[in-house]
JSON list of C-alpha atoms in Angstrom, two decimals:
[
{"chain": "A", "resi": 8, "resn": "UNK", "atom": "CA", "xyz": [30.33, 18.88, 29.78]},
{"chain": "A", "resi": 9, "resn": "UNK", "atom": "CA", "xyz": [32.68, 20.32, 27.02]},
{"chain": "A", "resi": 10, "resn": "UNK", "atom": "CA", "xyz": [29.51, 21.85, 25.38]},
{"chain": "A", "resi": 11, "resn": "UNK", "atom": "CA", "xyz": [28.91, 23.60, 29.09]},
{"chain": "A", "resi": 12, "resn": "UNK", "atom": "CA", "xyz": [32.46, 24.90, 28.89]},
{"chain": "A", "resi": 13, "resn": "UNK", "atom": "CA", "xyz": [32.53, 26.11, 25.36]},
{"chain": "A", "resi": 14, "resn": "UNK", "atom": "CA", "xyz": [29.20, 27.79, 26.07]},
{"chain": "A", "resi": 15, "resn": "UNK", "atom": "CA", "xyz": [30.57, 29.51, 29.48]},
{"chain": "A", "resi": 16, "resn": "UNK", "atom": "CA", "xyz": [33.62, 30.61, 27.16]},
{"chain": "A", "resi": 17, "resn": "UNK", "atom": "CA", "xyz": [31.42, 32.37, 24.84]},
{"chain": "A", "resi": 18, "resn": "UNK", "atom": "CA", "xyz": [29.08, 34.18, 27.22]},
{"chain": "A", "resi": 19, "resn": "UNK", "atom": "CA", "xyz": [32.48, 35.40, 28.71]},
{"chain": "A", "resi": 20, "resn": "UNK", "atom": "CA", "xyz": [33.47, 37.08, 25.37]},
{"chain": "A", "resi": 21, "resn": "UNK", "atom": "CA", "xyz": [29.99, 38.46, 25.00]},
{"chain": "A", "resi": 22, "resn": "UNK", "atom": "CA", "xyz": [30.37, 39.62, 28.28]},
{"chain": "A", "resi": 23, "resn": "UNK", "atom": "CA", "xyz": [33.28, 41.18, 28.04]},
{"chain": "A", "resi": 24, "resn": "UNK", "atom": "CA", "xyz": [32.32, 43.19, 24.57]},
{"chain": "A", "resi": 25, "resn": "UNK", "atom": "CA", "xyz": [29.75, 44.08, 26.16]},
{"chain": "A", "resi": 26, "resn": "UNK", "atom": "CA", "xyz": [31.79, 45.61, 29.31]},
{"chain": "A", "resi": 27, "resn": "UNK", "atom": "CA", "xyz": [34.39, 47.21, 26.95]},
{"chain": "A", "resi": 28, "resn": "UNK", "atom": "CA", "xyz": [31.50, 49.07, 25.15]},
{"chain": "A", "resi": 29, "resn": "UNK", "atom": "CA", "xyz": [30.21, 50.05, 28.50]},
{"chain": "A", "resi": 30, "resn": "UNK", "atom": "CA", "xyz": [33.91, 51.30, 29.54]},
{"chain": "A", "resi": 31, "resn": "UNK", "atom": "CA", "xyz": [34.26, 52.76, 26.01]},
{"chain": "A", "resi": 32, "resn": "UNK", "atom": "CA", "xyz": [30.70, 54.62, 26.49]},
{"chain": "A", "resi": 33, "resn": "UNK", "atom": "CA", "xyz": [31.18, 56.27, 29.73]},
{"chain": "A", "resi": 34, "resn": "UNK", "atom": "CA", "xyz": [35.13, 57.11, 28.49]},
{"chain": "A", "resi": 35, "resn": "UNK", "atom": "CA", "xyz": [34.07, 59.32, 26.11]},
{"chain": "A", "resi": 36, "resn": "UNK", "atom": "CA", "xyz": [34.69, 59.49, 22.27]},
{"chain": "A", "resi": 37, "resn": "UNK", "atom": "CA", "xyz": [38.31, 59.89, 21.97]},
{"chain": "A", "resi": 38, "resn": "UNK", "atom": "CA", "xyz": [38.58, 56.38, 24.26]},
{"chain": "A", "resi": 39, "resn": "UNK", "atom": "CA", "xyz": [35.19, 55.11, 22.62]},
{"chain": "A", "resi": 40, "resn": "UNK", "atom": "CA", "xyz": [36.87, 52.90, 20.02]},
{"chain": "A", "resi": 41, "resn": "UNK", "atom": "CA", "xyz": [39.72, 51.87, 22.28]},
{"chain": "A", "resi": 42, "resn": "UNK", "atom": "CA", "xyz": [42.34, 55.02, 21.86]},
{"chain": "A", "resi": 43, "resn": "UNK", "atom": "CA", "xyz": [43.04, 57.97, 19.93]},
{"chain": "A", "resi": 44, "resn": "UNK", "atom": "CA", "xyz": [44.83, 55.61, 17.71]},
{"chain": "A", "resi": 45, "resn": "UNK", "atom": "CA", "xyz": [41.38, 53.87, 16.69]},
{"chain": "A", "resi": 46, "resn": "UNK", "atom": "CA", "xyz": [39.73, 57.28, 15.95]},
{"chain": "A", "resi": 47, "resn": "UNK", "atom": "CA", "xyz": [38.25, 57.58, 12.34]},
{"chain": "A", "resi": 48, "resn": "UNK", "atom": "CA", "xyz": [40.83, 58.76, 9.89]},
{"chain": "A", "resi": 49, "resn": "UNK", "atom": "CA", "xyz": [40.33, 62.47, 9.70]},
{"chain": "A", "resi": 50, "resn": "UNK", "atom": "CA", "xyz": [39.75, 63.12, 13.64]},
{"chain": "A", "resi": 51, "resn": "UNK", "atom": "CA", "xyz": [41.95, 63.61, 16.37]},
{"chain": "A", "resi": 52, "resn": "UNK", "atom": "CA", "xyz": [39.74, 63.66, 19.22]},
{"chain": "A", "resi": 53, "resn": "UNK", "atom": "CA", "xyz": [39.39, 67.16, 19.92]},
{"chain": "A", "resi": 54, "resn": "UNK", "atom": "CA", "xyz": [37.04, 69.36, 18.20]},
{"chain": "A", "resi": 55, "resn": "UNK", "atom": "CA", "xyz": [38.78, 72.52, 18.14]},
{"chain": "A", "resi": 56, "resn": "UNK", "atom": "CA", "xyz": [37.10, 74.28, 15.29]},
{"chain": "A", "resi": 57, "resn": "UNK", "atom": "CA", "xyz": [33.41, 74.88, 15.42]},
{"chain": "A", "resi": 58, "resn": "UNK", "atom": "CA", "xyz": [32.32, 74.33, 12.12]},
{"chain": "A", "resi": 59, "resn": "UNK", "atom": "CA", "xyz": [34.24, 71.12, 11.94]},
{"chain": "A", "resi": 60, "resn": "UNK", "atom": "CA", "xyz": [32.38, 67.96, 10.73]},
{"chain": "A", "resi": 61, "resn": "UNK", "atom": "CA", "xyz": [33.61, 66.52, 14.03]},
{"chain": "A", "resi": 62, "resn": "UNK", "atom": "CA", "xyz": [31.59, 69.25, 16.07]},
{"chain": "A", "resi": 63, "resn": "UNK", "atom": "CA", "xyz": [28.42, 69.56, 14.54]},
{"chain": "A", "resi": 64, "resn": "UNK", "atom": "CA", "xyz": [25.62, 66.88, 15.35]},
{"chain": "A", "resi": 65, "resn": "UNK", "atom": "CA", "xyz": [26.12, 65.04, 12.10]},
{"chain": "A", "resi": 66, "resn": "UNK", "atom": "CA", "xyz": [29.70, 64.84, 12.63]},
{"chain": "A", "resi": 67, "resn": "UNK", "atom": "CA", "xyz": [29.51, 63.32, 16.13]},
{"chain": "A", "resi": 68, "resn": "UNK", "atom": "CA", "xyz": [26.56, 60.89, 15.20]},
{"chain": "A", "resi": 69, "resn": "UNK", "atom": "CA", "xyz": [29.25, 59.69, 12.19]},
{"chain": "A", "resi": 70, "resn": "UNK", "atom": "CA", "xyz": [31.81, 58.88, 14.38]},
{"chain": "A", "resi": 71, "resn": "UNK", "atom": "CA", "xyz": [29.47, 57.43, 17.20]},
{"chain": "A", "resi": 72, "resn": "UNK", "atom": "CA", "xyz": [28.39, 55.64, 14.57]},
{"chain": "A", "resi": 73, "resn": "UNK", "atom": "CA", "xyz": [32.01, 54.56, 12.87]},
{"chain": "A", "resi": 74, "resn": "UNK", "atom": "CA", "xyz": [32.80, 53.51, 16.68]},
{"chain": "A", "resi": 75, "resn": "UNK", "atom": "CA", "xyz": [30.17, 51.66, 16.98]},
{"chain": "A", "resi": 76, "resn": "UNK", "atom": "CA", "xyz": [30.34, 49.95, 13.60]},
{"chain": "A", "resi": 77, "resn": "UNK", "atom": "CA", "xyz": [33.85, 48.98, 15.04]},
{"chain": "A", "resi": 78, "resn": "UNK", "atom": "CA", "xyz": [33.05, 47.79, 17.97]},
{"chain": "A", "resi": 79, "resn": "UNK", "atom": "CA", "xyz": [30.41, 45.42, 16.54]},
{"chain": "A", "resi": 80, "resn": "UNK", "atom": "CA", "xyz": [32.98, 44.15, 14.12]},
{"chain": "A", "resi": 81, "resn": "UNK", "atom": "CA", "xyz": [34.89, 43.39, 16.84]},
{"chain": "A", "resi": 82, "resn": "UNK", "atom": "CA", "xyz": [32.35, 41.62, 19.06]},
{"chain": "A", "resi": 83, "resn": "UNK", "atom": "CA", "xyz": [31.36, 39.83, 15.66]},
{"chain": "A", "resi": 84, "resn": "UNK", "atom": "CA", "xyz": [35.18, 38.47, 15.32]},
{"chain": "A", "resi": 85, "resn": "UNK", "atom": "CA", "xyz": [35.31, 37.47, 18.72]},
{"chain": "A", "resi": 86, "resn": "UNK", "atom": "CA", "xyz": [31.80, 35.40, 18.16]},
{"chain": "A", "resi": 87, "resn": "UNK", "atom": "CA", "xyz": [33.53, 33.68, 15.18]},
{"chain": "A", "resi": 88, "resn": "UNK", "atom": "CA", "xyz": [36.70, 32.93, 17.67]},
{"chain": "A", "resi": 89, "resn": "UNK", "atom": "CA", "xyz": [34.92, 31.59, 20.12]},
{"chain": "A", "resi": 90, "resn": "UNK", "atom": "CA", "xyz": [32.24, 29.45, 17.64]},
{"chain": "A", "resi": 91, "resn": "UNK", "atom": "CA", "xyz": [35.46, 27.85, 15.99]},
{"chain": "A", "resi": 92, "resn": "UNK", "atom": "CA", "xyz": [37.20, 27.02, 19.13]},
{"chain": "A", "resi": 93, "resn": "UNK", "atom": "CA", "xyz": [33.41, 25.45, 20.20]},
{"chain": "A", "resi": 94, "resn": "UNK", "atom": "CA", "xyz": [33.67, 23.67, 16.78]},
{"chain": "A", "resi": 95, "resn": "UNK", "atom": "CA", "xyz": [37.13, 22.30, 17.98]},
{"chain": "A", "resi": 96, "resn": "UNK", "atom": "CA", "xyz": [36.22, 21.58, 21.25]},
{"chain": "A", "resi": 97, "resn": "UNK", "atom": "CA", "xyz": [33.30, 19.40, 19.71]},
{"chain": "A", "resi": 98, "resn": "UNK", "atom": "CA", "xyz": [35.05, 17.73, 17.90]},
{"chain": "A", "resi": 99, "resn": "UNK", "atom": "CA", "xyz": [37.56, 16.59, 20.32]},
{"chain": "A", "resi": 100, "resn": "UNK", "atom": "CA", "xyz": [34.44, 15.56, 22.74]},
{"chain": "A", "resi": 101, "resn": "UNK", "atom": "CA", "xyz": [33.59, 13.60, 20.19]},
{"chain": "A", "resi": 102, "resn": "UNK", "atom": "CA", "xyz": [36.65, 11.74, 19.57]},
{"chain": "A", "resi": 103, "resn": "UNK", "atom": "CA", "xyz": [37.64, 11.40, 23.11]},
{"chain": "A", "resi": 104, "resn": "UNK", "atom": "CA", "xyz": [34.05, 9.94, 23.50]},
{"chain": "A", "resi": 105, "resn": "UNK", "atom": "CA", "xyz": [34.42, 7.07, 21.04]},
{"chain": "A", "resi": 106, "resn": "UNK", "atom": "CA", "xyz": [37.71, 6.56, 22.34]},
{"chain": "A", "resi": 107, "resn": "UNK", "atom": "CA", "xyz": [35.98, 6.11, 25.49]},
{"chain": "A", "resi": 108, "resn": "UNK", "atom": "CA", "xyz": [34.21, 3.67, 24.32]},
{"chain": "A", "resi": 109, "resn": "UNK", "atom": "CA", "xyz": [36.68, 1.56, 22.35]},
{"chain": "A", "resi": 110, "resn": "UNK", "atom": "CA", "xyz": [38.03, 1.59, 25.74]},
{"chain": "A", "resi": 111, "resn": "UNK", "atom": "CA", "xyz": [35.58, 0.22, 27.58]},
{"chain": "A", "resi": 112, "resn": "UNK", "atom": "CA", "xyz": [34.64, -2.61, 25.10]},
{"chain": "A", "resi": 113, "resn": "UNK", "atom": "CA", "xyz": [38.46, -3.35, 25.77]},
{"chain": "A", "resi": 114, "resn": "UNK", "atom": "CA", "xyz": [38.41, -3.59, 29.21]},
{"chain": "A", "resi": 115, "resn": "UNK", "atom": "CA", "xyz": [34.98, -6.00, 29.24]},
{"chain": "A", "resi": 116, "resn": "UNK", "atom": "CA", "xyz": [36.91, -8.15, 26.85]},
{"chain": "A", "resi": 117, "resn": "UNK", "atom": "CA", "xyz": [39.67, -8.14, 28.94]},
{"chain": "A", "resi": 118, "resn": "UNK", "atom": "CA", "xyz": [37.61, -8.98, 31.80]},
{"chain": "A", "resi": 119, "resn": "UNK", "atom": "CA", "xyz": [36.09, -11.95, 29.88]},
{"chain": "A", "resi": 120, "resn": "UNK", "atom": "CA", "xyz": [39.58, -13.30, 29.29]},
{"chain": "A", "resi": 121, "resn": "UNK", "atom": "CA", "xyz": [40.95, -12.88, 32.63]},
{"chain": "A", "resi": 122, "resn": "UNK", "atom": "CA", "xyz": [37.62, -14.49, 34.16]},
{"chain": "A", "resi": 123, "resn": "UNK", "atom": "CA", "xyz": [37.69, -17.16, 31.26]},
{"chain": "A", "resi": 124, "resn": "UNK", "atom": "CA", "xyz": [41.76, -17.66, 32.04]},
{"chain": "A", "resi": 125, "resn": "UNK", "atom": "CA", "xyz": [40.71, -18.08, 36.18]},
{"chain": "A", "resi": 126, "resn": "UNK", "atom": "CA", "xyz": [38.11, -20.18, 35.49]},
{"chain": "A", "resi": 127, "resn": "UNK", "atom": "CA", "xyz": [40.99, -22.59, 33.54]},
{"chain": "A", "resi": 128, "resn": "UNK", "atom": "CA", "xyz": [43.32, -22.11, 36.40]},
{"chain": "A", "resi": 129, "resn": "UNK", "atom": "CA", "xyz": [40.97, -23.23, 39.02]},
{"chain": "A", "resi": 130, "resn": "UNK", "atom": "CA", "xyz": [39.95, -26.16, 37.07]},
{"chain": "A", "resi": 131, "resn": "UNK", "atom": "CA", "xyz": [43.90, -27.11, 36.32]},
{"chain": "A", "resi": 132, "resn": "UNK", "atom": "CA", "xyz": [44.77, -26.48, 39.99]},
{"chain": "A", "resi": 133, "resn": "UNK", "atom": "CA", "xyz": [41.35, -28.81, 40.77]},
{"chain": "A", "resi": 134, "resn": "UNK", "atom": "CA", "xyz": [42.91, -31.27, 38.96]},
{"chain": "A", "resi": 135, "resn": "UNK", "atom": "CA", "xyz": [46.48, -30.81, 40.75]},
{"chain": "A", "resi": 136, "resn": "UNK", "atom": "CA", "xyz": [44.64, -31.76, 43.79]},
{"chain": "A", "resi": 137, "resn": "UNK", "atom": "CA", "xyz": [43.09, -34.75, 42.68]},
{"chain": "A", "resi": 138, "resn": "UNK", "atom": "CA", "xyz": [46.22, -36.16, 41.11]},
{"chain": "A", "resi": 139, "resn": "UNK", "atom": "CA", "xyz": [48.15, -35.09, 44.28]},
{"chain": "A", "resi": 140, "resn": "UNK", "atom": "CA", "xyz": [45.44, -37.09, 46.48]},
{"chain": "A", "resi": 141, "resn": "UNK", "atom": "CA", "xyz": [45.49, -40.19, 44.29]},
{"chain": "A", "resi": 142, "resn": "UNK", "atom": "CA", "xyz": [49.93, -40.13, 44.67]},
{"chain": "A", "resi": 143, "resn": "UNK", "atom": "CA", "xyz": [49.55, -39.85, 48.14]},
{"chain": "A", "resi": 144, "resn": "UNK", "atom": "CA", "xyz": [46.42, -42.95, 48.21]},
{"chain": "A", "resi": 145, "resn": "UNK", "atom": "CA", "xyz": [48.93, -45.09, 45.62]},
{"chain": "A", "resi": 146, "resn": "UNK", "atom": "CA", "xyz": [52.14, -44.50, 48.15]},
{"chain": "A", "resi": 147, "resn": "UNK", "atom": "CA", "xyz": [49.50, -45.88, 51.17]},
{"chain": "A", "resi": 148, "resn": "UNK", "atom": "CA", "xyz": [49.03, -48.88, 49.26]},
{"chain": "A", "resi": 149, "resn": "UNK", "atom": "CA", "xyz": [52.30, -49.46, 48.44]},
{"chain": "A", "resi": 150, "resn": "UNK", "atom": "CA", "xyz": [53.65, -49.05, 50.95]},
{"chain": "A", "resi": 151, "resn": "UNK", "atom": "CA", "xyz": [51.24, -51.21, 52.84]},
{"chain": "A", "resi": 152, "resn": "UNK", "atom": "CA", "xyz": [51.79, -53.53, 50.15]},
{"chain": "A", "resi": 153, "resn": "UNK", "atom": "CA", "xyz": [55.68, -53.70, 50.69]},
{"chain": "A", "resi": 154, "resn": "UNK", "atom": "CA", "xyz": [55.70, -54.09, 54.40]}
]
């Protein structure tokens, strides 16, 4: 059940790198890596010169590329976030599992004691009974005897 959860948690990060490269796709280049202030070093987000590296096909395929690069580093650190926190979660499954079961061996023990301790009572109150019955047989006689 934890695994299931874990699991979901990690699809949801995929997921959502996914969607923010989407988003960061159809935003264009200057919101590609998240804001002007993730641009490479070196580019401001507008080609105004024409012969800048920025403008010519090589220049746009290196920053495309830087973006990605980031991107994927990103997604990548977010993997590693969410496989430690499954590591965790494991762990505590785990643990709360063999407590589980500590617990459970407690309880049948406990239940063999309480049966064991109601089985005692019964036969104590039995004998209650029978010593009540033979007090109350022994007054009938003596009284009969005395009158």
């Amino acid at each position: 059940q934890a695994y299931q959860v874990n699991e979901d948690h990690l699809q949801w990060a995929l997921n959502a790198s996914l969607e923010e490269s989407r988003r960061s796709s159809a935003a264009g280049p200057a919101r590609a890596s998240g804001g002007p202030n993730r641009l490479p070093p070196g580019h401001s987000g507008v080609a105004a010169v024409h012969g800048s590296p920025v403008a010519s096909p090589g220049g746009q395929l290196q920053v495309a590329s830087q973006q990605a690069t980031q991107r994927l580093q990103e997604a990548e650190a977010r993997v590693r976030h969410v496989d430690q926190e499954l590591k965790i979660a494991r762990a505590q499954e785990a643990t709360m599992s063999a407590e589980r079961e500590a617990m459970k061996r407690q309880m049948h023990e406990n239940e063999r004691a309480v049966k064991s301790l109601t089985q005692q009572l019964d036969a104590v109150h039995a004998h209650c009974e029978d010593r009540e019955r033979r007090i109350s047989s022994l007054e009938k006689a003596l009284s009969l005897a005395e009158s």
